[in-house]
Amino acid sequence: MNPAEIDLEEEKLEILRRYRSLLRVCHRSKTRADRARIRKAFELSAEAHKDMRRKSGEPYIYHPIAVAKIAAEEIGLDTTSIVCALLHDTVEDTEITLDDIQNLFGKKERTIIDGLTKISGVSNYESASDQAENFRKMLLTLSDDVRVILIKLADRLHNMRTLDHMAREKQLKIASETLFMYAPLAHRLGLYNIKTELEDLALKFKDPEIYEEIIGKLQKTQAVRTRFINAFTLPIRRSLDKAGLHYEIKSRTKSIYSIWNKIVKKGVPFEEIYDVFAIRIILDTQTDTEKSDCWRVYSIVTDFYQPSPERLRDWISIPKSSGYESLHTTVMSPTGKWVEVQIRSVRMDEMAEKGFAAHWKYKDSPESPESKLDKWLNQVRDVLENPEDNAIDFIDNFKLSLFSEEIYVFTPDGDLKTLPVGATALDFAFHIHSQIGSQCIGAKVNYKLVPLSHKLRSGDQVEILTSKKQHPKEDWLNIVVTASARHKIRDALREEKKLIAEEGKEMVKRRFNGLKVDFLSKNIDELVRHYGAINATNLYVRIAKGNVDLTRLKGFVVENGRIRFEKEEVSGKQTQEGTPESERKIITTQGKGEALYIGDEQQQVEYRLATCCNPIPGDEVFGFITVSEGIKIHRTSCPNAQELLSKYAYRVMKARWRNAETVQFEVGLKFSGTDDVGIVQNITNIISTDMNVNMRAISFEANHGIFQGKVVVLVHDTKHLSALTDKLKAVDGVLTVDRIESEFE
Ligand code: MN
């Protein structure tokens, strides 16, 4: 016999051994029918992959078996998932088609494997944005069936465990991709063990030396740590035994990756980290008494050790939205070290280790984490269905939401709502309903009136105040932190813009009619060019808002229904003359170009202040060369800045303010406060008498006991302005004083 053949026989036996060890951990596949489906999937997969080998030289089928085993054993998935895990690479790498899968197994299996195939072509991208785009695709499939992502995580975990045989470059790519998206996703899905292993493995390949060093140090300090933990837990064990509780105590140091994180990112030496301990007390108890039993244990632990009151975390009463339930406290040991103690039942522990998947075993629990996961998936879906951010922004936002901690707030009726840390009253309003968000003018938090931007804290009771007159504003985008609120605001703004643009379009039509110009795209393009608009919609909006006055159109000829602007007249003089009323002017006795330095040379260049952000001296600004309106000055925080800077970088110029007391700028301020008699009087007094500031316009409006007002004042610079706002804020009844970023508010 030749040696190759002996190998093949031995391999066949090994494949069967591995298959049987998979069956042993498929705890949820109990029926004969379940077992038959798994066998069928295994046989099909083994046959399809029979001539393929992994980079290590092993038979390929080892991989799908291992993935199925992770899915069953470490995530606790069902028969359908095991079937799909066994088949996950067949459609991509073999002759088997999705139709075959559907015919042999079913529709569900087809959907899942389709999802797995779509997201498999990863790690072949050139740039971060390709990577981000891929991640988005992956999340899209996640909204079809979450099992896709769970199997994908099992697949990734096995690939990471067997990464040794890959080329160095590939290892680095896969490892960073794992850190970039798979570990956060595992975290969000509550798969903490898998998350930790993925991170540790990623570090092993990204930075092998440090990884080995940390492992070595952990081994060296093992004995000391064991002694400490034994001494620490001894009195607790005795008391728990006396109380007749069944339990297990586990202890763990931090993961290698988190130690690395502290060493490298925070500059803390290993010696200060390795002995940060956490012990876990897992109670074998009944579901109906688990909560009180956990608190009993808490009381026993704190009989021996002093707890830190700020570090008590009760995720038993209010579980995390990933389904995590546990009671955490940090206590002081006799040797002066803090030790975190986690207390939970066996059921909670399984939930914590296997994420929401474990929930399938405990269907009767009151607040199903599955429904929370559904809620979260719905949010993801909302974001995905409005893919208007560029992919990288999207991922940044999304990753924030993966890692963000949560706060718990209440409606006036006492309903509990979960929001990310940093969420504002406006986020809450949009969380309740998009219409409530759109009409939100303020809120009462614990019966106190607060502005939209008020940051909520756990335990707050929030009542939203609305007004029919209210509508979403551009600067609301800076107030909200939740992706869903941001998208709802964008949608509303886009809707509003569309209506305004329609109006502007009608005005162009009428004007063209009067001039005997045909309403054709050529002519509209000419007008767009003339006014330096980004596109037709942008121009229509400007016209409708009165920023561009068509009745003052000059310097053009009309021939056979076509309009054409004469080049010479478009420059300088024309622009100046064509400046619409509402375009803000610098009011100065010394002429233009005095207040700003533009460009590298400190040239005196003519410029105009952009109306989208209304900069004044003191603001961070840049110059932007427009097509026909010369240089415009924008604030770096302008809503348009990012687009201008990224798309038209070559048209951007440096700009810096001079100190110029003589120059005055118009600035709009908006107020809100309680609707108090005499408040308008007080405000105007401060502006004109106390501060000796000129007022241009003022308007106030009262609603639901809250007033909102606007005033246009003339100031020298941001310092001058903030002195004024500080004084105004001190007026009784005034709640907020904010600068109006754009005149369209
Ligand atoms: Mn695979």
XYZ file of C-alpha atoms and ligand atoms in Angstrom:
746
model
C 0.000 0.000 0.000
C 1.313 3.449 -0.679
C 1.550 5.829 2.244
C -0.962 8.304 0.821
C -3.669 5.679 0.934
C -2.971 4.817 4.544
C -3.283 8.507 5.344
C -6.627 8.691 3.615
C -8.031 5.760 5.593
C -6.792 7.259 8.825
C -8.270 10.603 7.820
C -11.671 9.079 7.177
C -11.661 7.688 10.702
C -10.577 11.030 12.087
C -13.379 12.791 10.216
C -15.885 10.377 11.752
C -14.387 10.856 15.194
C -14.746 14.596 14.858
C -18.296 14.251 13.581
C -19.232 12.093 16.565
C -17.709 14.570 18.961
C -19.895 17.225 17.333
C -22.999 15.088 17.901
C -22.124 14.786 21.577
C -22.436 18.552 22.054
C -25.626 19.100 20.025
C -27.689 19.221 23.184
C -30.644 20.874 21.579
C -30.920 18.390 18.718
C -32.605 15.604 20.601
C -35.077 14.058 18.194
C -34.342 11.388 15.629
C -35.350 13.862 12.918
C -32.855 16.455 14.207
C -30.075 13.897 14.202
C -30.999 12.789 10.690
C -30.789 16.356 9.375
C -27.383 16.863 10.947
C -26.148 13.601 9.448
C -27.487 14.563 6.038
C -25.742 17.939 6.222
C -22.503 16.336 7.343
C -22.546 13.789 4.524
C -23.354 16.390 1.891
C -20.651 18.721 3.135
C -18.019 15.953 3.452
C -18.771 14.818 -0.093
C -18.719 18.347 -1.530
C -15.450 19.294 0.163
C -13.815 15.895 -0.252
C -11.023 17.033 -2.563
C -10.334 20.258 -0.710
C -7.730 20.863 1.936
C -7.074 23.650 4.381
C -3.823 25.625 4.314
C -2.558 23.332 7.070
C -2.963 20.336 4.760
C -5.858 18.922 6.762
C -9.062 17.788 5.087
C -11.341 20.798 4.569
C -14.312 19.175 6.291
C -12.548 19.567 9.652
C -13.409 23.242 9.399
C -17.216 23.040 8.947
C -17.375 20.382 11.662
C -15.436 22.630 14.027
C -17.656 25.607 13.185
C -20.777 23.527 13.828
C -19.272 22.406 17.119
C -18.652 25.985 18.245
C -22.193 26.896 17.219
C -23.644 24.038 19.247
C -21.337 23.942 22.232
C -20.228 27.521 22.795
C -23.210 29.446 21.463
C -25.868 26.845 22.157
C -27.533 27.010 18.748
C -30.291 24.816 17.324
C -30.373 22.053 14.698
C -30.974 24.412 11.781
C -27.881 26.396 12.756
C -25.764 23.255 13.022
C -26.956 22.136 9.608
C -26.102 25.551 8.163
C -22.732 25.649 9.912
C -21.824 22.299 8.368
C -22.818 23.607 4.947
C -21.633 27.193 5.336
C -18.838 27.026 2.755
C -20.473 24.676 0.257
C -22.284 27.205 -1.913
C -19.281 29.450 -2.196
C -16.578 26.834 -2.664
C -18.252 23.791 -4.234
C -20.751 22.823 -6.914
C -23.657 22.930 -4.494
C -26.209 25.670 -5.164
C -28.720 27.485 -3.013
C -31.473 25.622 -4.834
C -29.869 22.340 -3.797
C -29.858 23.507 -0.194
C -33.500 24.486 -0.367
C -34.518 21.202 -1.984
C -32.548 19.056 0.434
C -33.195 21.043 3.609
C -35.601 23.938 3.355
C -36.193 27.603 2.874
C -34.799 28.743 6.225
C -31.524 26.945 5.539
C -31.351 28.586 2.138
C -31.773 32.075 3.621
C -29.104 31.510 6.244
C -26.554 30.013 3.861
C -27.285 32.739 1.347
C -26.477 35.277 4.053
C -23.296 33.441 4.994
C -22.189 33.291 1.366
C -22.822 36.996 0.807
C -20.599 38.041 3.654
C -17.880 35.509 3.083
C -15.811 37.410 0.552
C -14.357 39.543 3.345
C -10.777 40.607 3.951
C -10.113 41.318 0.313
C -10.619 45.002 0.492
C -8.174 47.716 -0.258
C -9.312 50.418 2.106
C -11.023 51.029 5.380
C -14.140 52.139 3.567
C -14.364 48.832 1.682
C -14.072 47.146 5.011
C -16.782 49.328 6.450
C -19.003 48.682 3.460
C -18.529 44.990 3.972
C -19.467 45.297 7.580
C -22.619 47.081 6.586
C -23.461 44.245 4.224
C -22.927 41.840 7.037
C -25.288 43.745 9.283
C -27.873 43.755 6.553
C -27.888 39.977 6.580
C -28.041 40.126 10.326
C -31.429 41.678 10.062
C -32.668 38.686 8.016
C -31.828 36.058 10.550
C -29.513 36.624 13.465
C -28.285 33.041 13.165
C -26.320 34.169 10.103
C -24.154 36.356 12.258
C -23.855 33.799 15.044
C -22.611 31.145 12.615
C -20.338 33.726 11.037
C -18.854 34.393 14.457
C -18.304 30.661 14.972
C -16.644 30.533 11.541
C -14.408 33.467 12.401
C -13.491 32.018 15.782
C -12.352 28.765 14.198
C -10.407 30.622 11.520
C -8.703 32.651 14.231
C -7.862 29.509 16.186
C -6.229 28.040 13.090
C -4.606 31.173 11.718
C -1.061 29.844 12.197
C -0.907 28.386 8.714
C -1.797 31.571 6.903
C 0.693 33.918 5.302
C 1.817 36.702 7.647
C 0.077 39.408 5.663
C -3.194 37.515 5.656
C -2.890 36.908 9.389
C -2.593 40.621 10.014
C -5.545 41.431 7.814
C -7.798 38.844 9.391
C -6.686 39.734 12.911
C -7.392 43.426 12.478
C -10.702 42.710 10.847
C -11.556 40.566 13.855
C -10.794 43.422 16.218
C -12.556 45.902 13.981
C -15.870 44.177 13.670
C -16.259 40.645 14.931
C -15.209 41.215 18.537
C -17.515 44.250 18.968
C -20.343 42.319 17.400
C -19.785 39.327 19.691
C -19.786 41.768 22.598
C -23.063 43.322 21.526
C -24.683 39.947 21.084
C -23.688 39.055 24.616
C -21.103 36.431 23.608
C -18.523 37.629 26.101
C -16.346 34.516 26.052
C -16.147 34.506 22.281
C -15.419 38.209 22.265
C -12.547 37.721 24.704
C -11.089 34.808 22.785
C -11.316 36.705 19.494
C -9.492 39.659 21.007
C -6.800 37.523 22.595
C -6.209 35.633 19.345
C -6.126 38.841 17.352
C -3.446 40.170 19.665
C -1.513 36.927 19.363
C -1.138 37.500 15.635
C -0.855 41.259 15.598
C 1.705 41.505 18.353
C 3.089 38.031 19.098
C 5.959 39.229 21.294
C 3.802 41.158 23.702
C 1.262 38.361 23.718
C 3.891 35.814 24.735
C 5.325 38.175 27.295
C 1.966 38.657 29.003
C 1.258 34.923 28.962
C 4.660 34.269 30.499
C 4.116 36.788 33.245
C 0.650 35.432 33.993
C 2.088 31.932 34.374
C 4.831 33.138 36.674
C 2.360 34.872 38.976
C -0.192 32.057 38.913
C 0.674 30.567 42.315
C 0.522 33.884 44.142
C -2.846 34.627 42.633
C -4.270 31.225 43.515
C -3.193 31.638 47.126
C -4.810 35.055 47.310
C -8.093 33.886 45.844
C -8.252 30.849 48.122
C -7.774 32.970 51.183
C -10.266 35.532 49.929
C -13.021 33.044 49.156
C -12.578 30.815 52.205
C -14.894 32.688 54.613
C -17.436 33.179 51.835
C -17.471 29.458 51.057
C -17.969 28.591 54.711
C -20.943 30.929 55.035
C -22.523 29.811 51.777
C -22.220 26.189 52.890
C -23.802 27.024 56.204
C -26.678 28.744 54.426
C -27.188 25.544 52.448
C -26.668 27.170 49.052
C -25.371 25.254 46.061
C -22.784 27.226 44.200
C -19.584 27.292 42.250
C -16.895 29.952 42.574
C -14.789 30.802 39.546
C -11.956 33.245 39.418
C -10.328 34.838 36.437
C -7.778 37.469 35.731
C -8.383 40.003 33.020
C -8.056 38.817 29.443
C -4.683 39.095 27.748
C -6.081 41.642 25.360
C -7.430 43.863 28.117
C -4.123 43.660 29.977
C -2.370 44.658 26.757
C -4.826 47.504 26.324
C -3.954 48.860 29.743
C -0.214 48.457 29.280
C -0.048 49.977 25.821
C -2.857 52.491 25.783
C -2.881 53.621 29.387
C 0.802 53.102 30.157
C 0.099 51.063 33.303
C 2.814 48.488 34.175
C 1.910 44.798 34.186
C 2.566 44.545 37.914
C -0.327 46.858 38.612
C -2.776 44.968 36.450
C -2.211 41.248 36.745
C -3.690 41.012 40.199
C -6.915 42.823 39.461
C -9.274 40.070 40.383
C -12.809 39.195 39.637
C -14.506 36.214 41.180
C -17.829 34.844 40.109
C -20.248 33.069 42.387
C -22.684 30.967 40.386
C -25.730 29.762 42.247
C -27.519 26.565 41.404
C -30.995 27.672 42.336
C -34.625 27.850 41.222
C -35.700 30.563 38.783
C -38.357 31.889 41.158
C -35.911 32.439 44.021
C -32.778 33.293 42.041
C -33.099 37.027 42.544
C -33.448 36.888 46.320
C -30.744 34.183 46.512
C -28.327 36.449 44.649
C -28.986 39.247 47.123
C -28.494 36.778 49.954
C -25.059 36.000 48.599
C -24.389 39.718 48.252
C -25.195 40.157 51.891
C -22.894 37.280 52.888
C -19.985 38.664 50.828
C -20.361 42.141 52.262
C -20.460 40.689 55.794
C -16.792 39.902 55.301
C -15.611 42.632 52.999
C -16.443 46.301 52.724
C -18.153 47.070 49.384
C -17.530 50.207 47.354
C -20.962 51.818 47.129
C -20.342 53.412 43.743
C -19.469 50.122 42.182
C -22.644 48.175 42.812
C -24.237 47.129 39.507
C -27.641 45.523 39.575
C -28.291 43.951 36.199
C -30.656 41.509 37.808
C -33.458 44.012 38.320
C -32.730 45.678 34.986
C -30.830 43.388 32.582
C -28.677 44.873 29.819
C -30.286 44.865 26.408
C -27.923 42.096 25.357
C -29.728 39.952 27.918
C -26.920 40.105 30.476
C -28.075 39.560 34.045
C -25.724 39.674 37.010
C -25.101 41.388 40.305
C -21.683 43.041 40.543
C -20.015 44.537 43.541
C -16.425 45.508 44.253
C -15.141 44.839 47.743
C -11.957 45.583 49.636
C -9.832 42.579 50.545
C -7.808 42.496 53.810
C -4.609 43.051 51.807
C -5.936 46.305 50.418
C -6.835 45.087 46.938
C -10.187 45.650 45.311
C -11.887 42.455 44.142
C -14.878 42.452 41.861
C -17.493 39.914 42.876
C -20.073 38.832 40.309
C -23.106 37.009 41.625
C -25.543 35.190 39.345
C -27.573 32.032 38.919
C -26.639 29.168 36.593
C -29.313 30.383 34.203
C -27.924 33.942 34.219
C -24.415 32.606 33.793
C -25.378 30.656 30.732
C -27.037 33.772 29.359
C -23.863 35.713 29.976
C -21.640 33.122 28.328
C -23.785 32.252 25.353
C -25.614 35.490 24.871
C -29.240 35.614 23.994
C -28.989 32.236 22.281
C -29.084 30.632 25.702
C -32.468 32.164 26.221
C -34.103 29.543 24.029
C -33.622 27.177 26.907
C -35.488 29.432 29.297
C -38.505 30.554 27.379
C -40.503 31.385 30.474
C -38.343 34.229 31.738
C -40.414 37.410 32.123
C -38.616 39.958 29.977
C -37.344 37.953 27.089
C -33.907 39.109 25.996
C -34.880 37.917 22.577
C -37.443 40.659 22.373
C -34.784 43.128 23.476
C -32.512 41.785 20.809
C -35.363 42.179 18.365
C -35.686 45.795 19.404
C -32.013 46.326 18.840
C -32.149 44.575 15.486
C -35.012 46.850 14.542
C -32.856 49.845 15.306
C -30.073 48.398 13.212
C -32.539 47.880 10.417
C -33.708 51.504 10.680
C -30.165 52.680 10.263
C -29.433 50.328 7.412
C -32.506 51.251 5.492
C -31.389 54.859 5.443
C -27.849 54.378 4.236
C -27.073 58.007 3.790
C -23.974 58.414 5.900
C -20.868 57.307 4.150
C -19.869 53.828 5.163
C -17.111 54.871 7.562
C -19.288 57.336 9.469
C -21.912 54.700 9.620
C -19.569 52.188 11.150
C -18.227 54.723 13.607
C -21.742 55.451 14.756
C -22.588 51.836 14.779
C -19.538 50.797 16.723
C -20.343 53.445 19.265
C -23.718 51.870 19.667
C -22.104 48.447 20.023
C -19.935 49.507 22.896
C -21.980 52.196 24.526
C -23.238 51.653 27.982
C -26.878 52.222 28.638
C -28.997 54.426 30.816
C -32.506 53.661 32.000
C -35.106 56.378 32.050
C -38.826 56.459 32.675
C -41.857 57.895 30.906
C -44.416 59.839 32.980
C -46.412 56.581 33.141
C -43.425 54.773 34.618
C -42.494 52.798 31.491
C -38.803 51.983 31.368
C -36.831 53.031 28.285
C -33.246 52.121 27.525
C -30.998 54.655 25.798
C -27.257 54.916 25.249
C -25.194 56.989 27.657
C -25.147 60.615 26.512
C -28.691 60.495 25.118
C -30.543 63.801 25.336
C -34.160 64.775 25.904
C -34.475 64.999 22.141
C -33.220 61.415 21.707
C -35.828 60.325 24.202
C -38.554 62.185 22.295
C -37.620 60.476 19.044
C -37.343 57.166 20.856
C -40.983 57.488 21.933
C -42.259 58.438 18.481
C -40.900 60.297 15.486
C -43.731 62.811 15.594
C -43.117 63.553 19.252
C -39.474 64.059 18.362
C -40.283 66.357 15.461
C -42.530 68.562 17.573
C -40.394 68.524 20.690
C -39.719 71.962 22.177
C -38.346 70.889 25.518
C -38.846 68.445 28.318
C -39.506 68.154 31.964
C -36.957 65.952 33.671
C -38.016 65.059 37.179
C -40.572 67.892 36.892
C -37.946 70.466 35.964
C -38.017 72.246 32.644
C -34.960 71.467 30.500
C -33.914 72.223 26.909
C -33.835 69.669 24.101
C -30.121 69.185 24.494
C -30.337 68.176 28.153
C -28.361 64.967 28.776
C -30.404 62.326 30.549
C -29.232 60.174 33.428
C -30.329 56.792 34.666
C -33.433 57.034 36.761
C -34.693 60.282 35.226
C -38.391 60.588 34.593
C -38.904 62.423 31.337
C -41.952 64.198 30.009
C -41.671 65.650 26.528
C -43.231 69.022 25.703
C -44.384 69.438 22.137
C -45.758 72.147 19.917
C -47.534 71.781 16.597
C -45.505 74.714 15.298
C -42.206 72.979 15.968
C -40.309 71.242 13.200
C -36.869 69.567 13.012
C -33.836 71.828 12.749
C -30.432 71.312 11.230
C -28.648 71.771 14.565
C -30.695 69.028 16.147
C -28.246 66.692 14.456
C -25.659 67.912 16.955
C -27.973 67.327 19.877
C -28.925 63.696 19.345
C -26.650 60.711 19.853
C -28.881 57.858 18.747
C -28.650 56.817 15.127
C -32.402 56.420 14.804
C -33.097 59.990 15.960
C -30.434 61.283 13.607
C -32.034 59.496 10.697
C -35.504 60.679 11.536
C -34.253 64.268 11.684
C -32.429 63.923 8.377
C -35.518 62.487 6.762
C -37.637 65.351 8.024
C -35.104 67.957 6.886
C -34.897 66.354 3.475
C -38.690 66.351 3.210
C -38.821 69.989 4.180
C -36.067 70.898 1.762
C -37.934 69.112 -1.008
C -41.032 71.226 -0.401
C -39.009 74.429 -0.310
C -37.158 73.423 -3.470
C -40.496 72.828 -5.199
C -41.445 76.388 -4.361
C -38.141 77.723 -5.703
C -38.571 75.711 -8.839
C -41.952 77.316 -9.445
C -40.359 80.738 -9.013
C -37.717 79.893 -11.618
C -40.423 78.661 -13.972
C -42.369 81.894 -13.628
C -39.293 84.049 -14.086
C -38.152 82.067 -17.121
C -41.629 82.427 -18.540
C -41.461 86.196 -18.201
C -38.044 86.267 -19.865
C -39.132 83.879 -22.625
C -36.510 81.373 -21.517
C -37.392 77.695 -21.887
C -37.508 75.683 -18.690
C -34.830 73.232 -19.804
C -31.940 71.641 -17.953
C -29.397 73.559 -20.085
C -30.846 76.846 -18.893
C -31.143 75.698 -15.314
C -27.525 74.539 -15.382
C -26.526 77.983 -16.605
C -28.372 79.556 -13.676
C -26.811 77.072 -11.243
C -23.380 77.991 -12.565
C -24.145 81.683 -12.404
C -25.079 81.532 -8.760
C -22.396 79.034 -7.807
C -24.937 76.602 -6.434
C -23.989 72.968 -5.859
C -26.916 71.725 -7.920
C -30.409 72.682 -9.051
C -32.091 71.713 -5.773
C -29.617 73.806 -3.841
C -30.364 76.764 -6.105
C -34.144 76.314 -5.794
C -33.842 76.294 -2.023
C -31.809 79.471 -2.049
C -34.323 81.140 -4.326
C -37.306 80.072 -2.256
C -35.645 81.331 0.894
C -34.968 84.687 -0.697
C -31.182 84.323 -0.689
C -31.175 84.659 -4.430
C -33.417 87.289 -5.924
C -34.421 86.413 -9.476
C -35.976 89.802 -10.138
C -32.507 91.293 -9.919
C -31.063 88.950 -12.492
C -28.628 90.879 -14.674
C -25.913 90.515 -17.251
C -27.503 87.879 -19.433
C -28.765 87.508 -22.971
C -31.698 85.440 -24.176
C -31.467 83.808 -27.609
C -34.086 81.387 -28.921
C -35.276 80.431 -25.484
C -31.723 80.006 -24.111
C -30.213 82.101 -21.391
C -26.524 82.900 -21.273
C -24.581 84.999 -18.792
C -21.761 87.139 -19.966
C -18.598 86.026 -18.243
C -17.071 89.452 -17.478
C -20.110 90.696 -15.703
C -20.386 87.717 -13.494
C -17.303 88.629 -11.541
C -16.768 91.267 -8.842
C -19.213 94.002 -9.523
C -22.025 91.749 -10.580
C -21.741 89.645 -7.486
C -21.767 92.654 -5.303
C -24.810 94.063 -6.949
C -26.527 90.745 -7.043
C -26.035 90.233 -3.361
C -29.444 89.466 -1.992
C -30.794 91.377 0.973
C -30.510 88.516 3.325
C -26.882 87.810 2.518
C -25.101 89.066 5.574
C -22.661 91.885 5.156
C -19.784 92.871 7.298
C -20.571 96.227 8.706
C -17.349 98.103 8.851
C -16.018 101.530 8.221
C -12.798 100.227 6.785
C -13.985 98.190 3.866
C -13.820 94.511 3.214
C -10.866 92.275 3.824
C -10.045 93.968 7.093
C -11.290 91.430 9.539
C -9.705 88.288 8.133
C -6.388 87.033 6.894
C -6.877 84.647 4.042
C -4.388 82.226 2.549
C -0.694 81.811 3.321
C 0.235 85.330 2.410
C -1.695 87.696 4.542
C -3.506 88.997 1.547
C -6.349 91.421 1.583
C -8.824 89.436 -0.393
C -12.468 90.134 -0.803
C -14.647 87.583 0.858
C -18.157 87.000 2.003
C -19.453 85.238 5.090
C -21.366 82.063 4.425
C -24.995 82.179 5.419
C -25.111 78.523 6.306
C -23.072 79.049 9.472
C -22.699 82.819 9.954
C -19.130 83.018 11.237
C -17.975 85.866 13.436
C -14.466 86.731 14.663
C -13.182 84.180 17.123
C -14.791 81.261 15.307
C -12.566 78.667 13.683
C -13.005 79.350 9.982
C -11.782 78.500 6.503
C -12.160 80.140 3.120
C -13.864 78.391 0.229
C -13.524 79.539 -3.360
C -16.973 79.502 -4.904
C -17.674 79.419 -8.612
C -19.100 82.882 -8.959
C -19.284 84.482 -5.552
C -15.616 84.762 -4.714
C -14.313 83.470 -1.399
C -16.817 82.476 1.228
C -15.894 82.090 4.857
C -17.345 79.086 6.671
C -17.024 77.958 10.248
C -15.187 74.665 10.563
C -18.228 73.456 12.457
C -20.526 74.431 9.582
C -22.907 71.646 8.553
C -21.525 71.935 5.010
C -17.877 72.009 6.074
C -17.227 68.315 5.936
C -18.518 68.011 2.414
C -16.659 71.087 1.192
C -13.396 70.078 2.846
C -13.479 66.498 1.678
C -14.830 66.907 -1.827
C -13.312 70.211 -2.838
C -10.145 70.332 -0.785
C -8.369 72.194 -3.601
C -10.789 75.097 -3.263
C -10.208 75.557 0.458
C -8.079 78.395 1.804
C -6.758 79.074 5.247
C -8.436 81.950 7.023
C -7.764 83.631 10.349
C -9.423 86.525 12.144
C -7.681 89.752 12.999
C -8.408 91.699 16.102
C -10.767 94.354 14.897
C -12.850 96.185 17.427
C -14.203 98.485 14.801
C -15.851 95.714 12.882
C -19.292 94.529 13.839
C -21.055 91.385 12.882
C -24.645 90.370 12.877
C -25.427 87.408 15.029
C -28.733 85.767 15.712
C -29.524 84.531 19.199
C -32.374 82.314 20.203
C -33.860 82.076 23.638
C -36.130 79.820 25.496
C -37.517 80.088 28.954
C -40.598 80.180 31.033
C -43.250 82.498 29.730
C -42.820 85.230 32.283
C -44.315 88.682 32.260
C -41.695 91.318 31.675
C -39.069 88.921 30.422
C -38.880 90.528 27.002
C -38.344 93.853 28.650
C -35.537 92.446 30.763
C -33.823 90.888 27.800
C -33.949 93.973 25.618
C -32.749 96.101 28.515
C -29.659 94.000 28.927
C -28.892 94.021 25.251
C -29.300 97.684 24.564
C -28.701 99.390 27.902
C -26.358 97.158 29.912
C -24.262 95.893 27.057
C -24.784 98.782 24.696
C -25.271 96.400 21.834
C -27.252 97.278 18.742
C -30.291 95.189 18.057
C -31.464 94.514 14.553
C -34.598 92.483 14.995
C -36.429 90.753 17.765
C -39.298 88.291 17.945
C -40.891 86.286 20.721
C -43.422 83.544 20.777
C -45.091 81.841 23.721
C -46.337 78.316 23.801
C -47.296 75.822 26.511
C -45.823 78.041 29.177
C -42.513 78.253 27.360
C -41.402 81.171 25.285
C -39.024 81.132 22.410
C -37.458 84.218 20.996
C -34.955 85.398 18.450
C -32.930 88.527 18.335
C -30.352 89.774 15.872
C -27.548 91.786 17.447
C -24.302 93.399 16.308
C -21.153 92.202 18.069
C -17.393 92.481 17.573
C -16.331 88.891 18.076
C -17.017 85.691 19.990
C -15.744 87.178 23.251
C -18.137 90.036 22.997
C -20.877 87.607 22.123
C -20.253 85.272 25.029
C -20.238 88.177 27.486
C -23.650 89.070 26.171
C -25.024 85.523 26.299
C -23.745 85.063 29.840
C -25.642 88.123 30.957
C -28.784 86.993 29.181
C -28.606 83.536 30.698
C -28.631 85.120 34.130
C -32.052 86.707 33.502
C -34.782 85.138 35.632
C -36.865 82.724 33.627
C -34.404 82.408 30.749
C -33.485 78.759 30.191
C -31.312 78.745 27.128
C -29.523 81.287 25.010
C -27.991 79.880 21.870
C -26.424 81.284 18.815
C -28.384 80.726 15.622
C -26.100 78.829 13.299
C -28.023 79.437 10.156
C -30.621 81.968 9.256
C -32.947 79.240 8.097
C -33.763 78.241 11.615
Mn -15.677 29.004 6.790
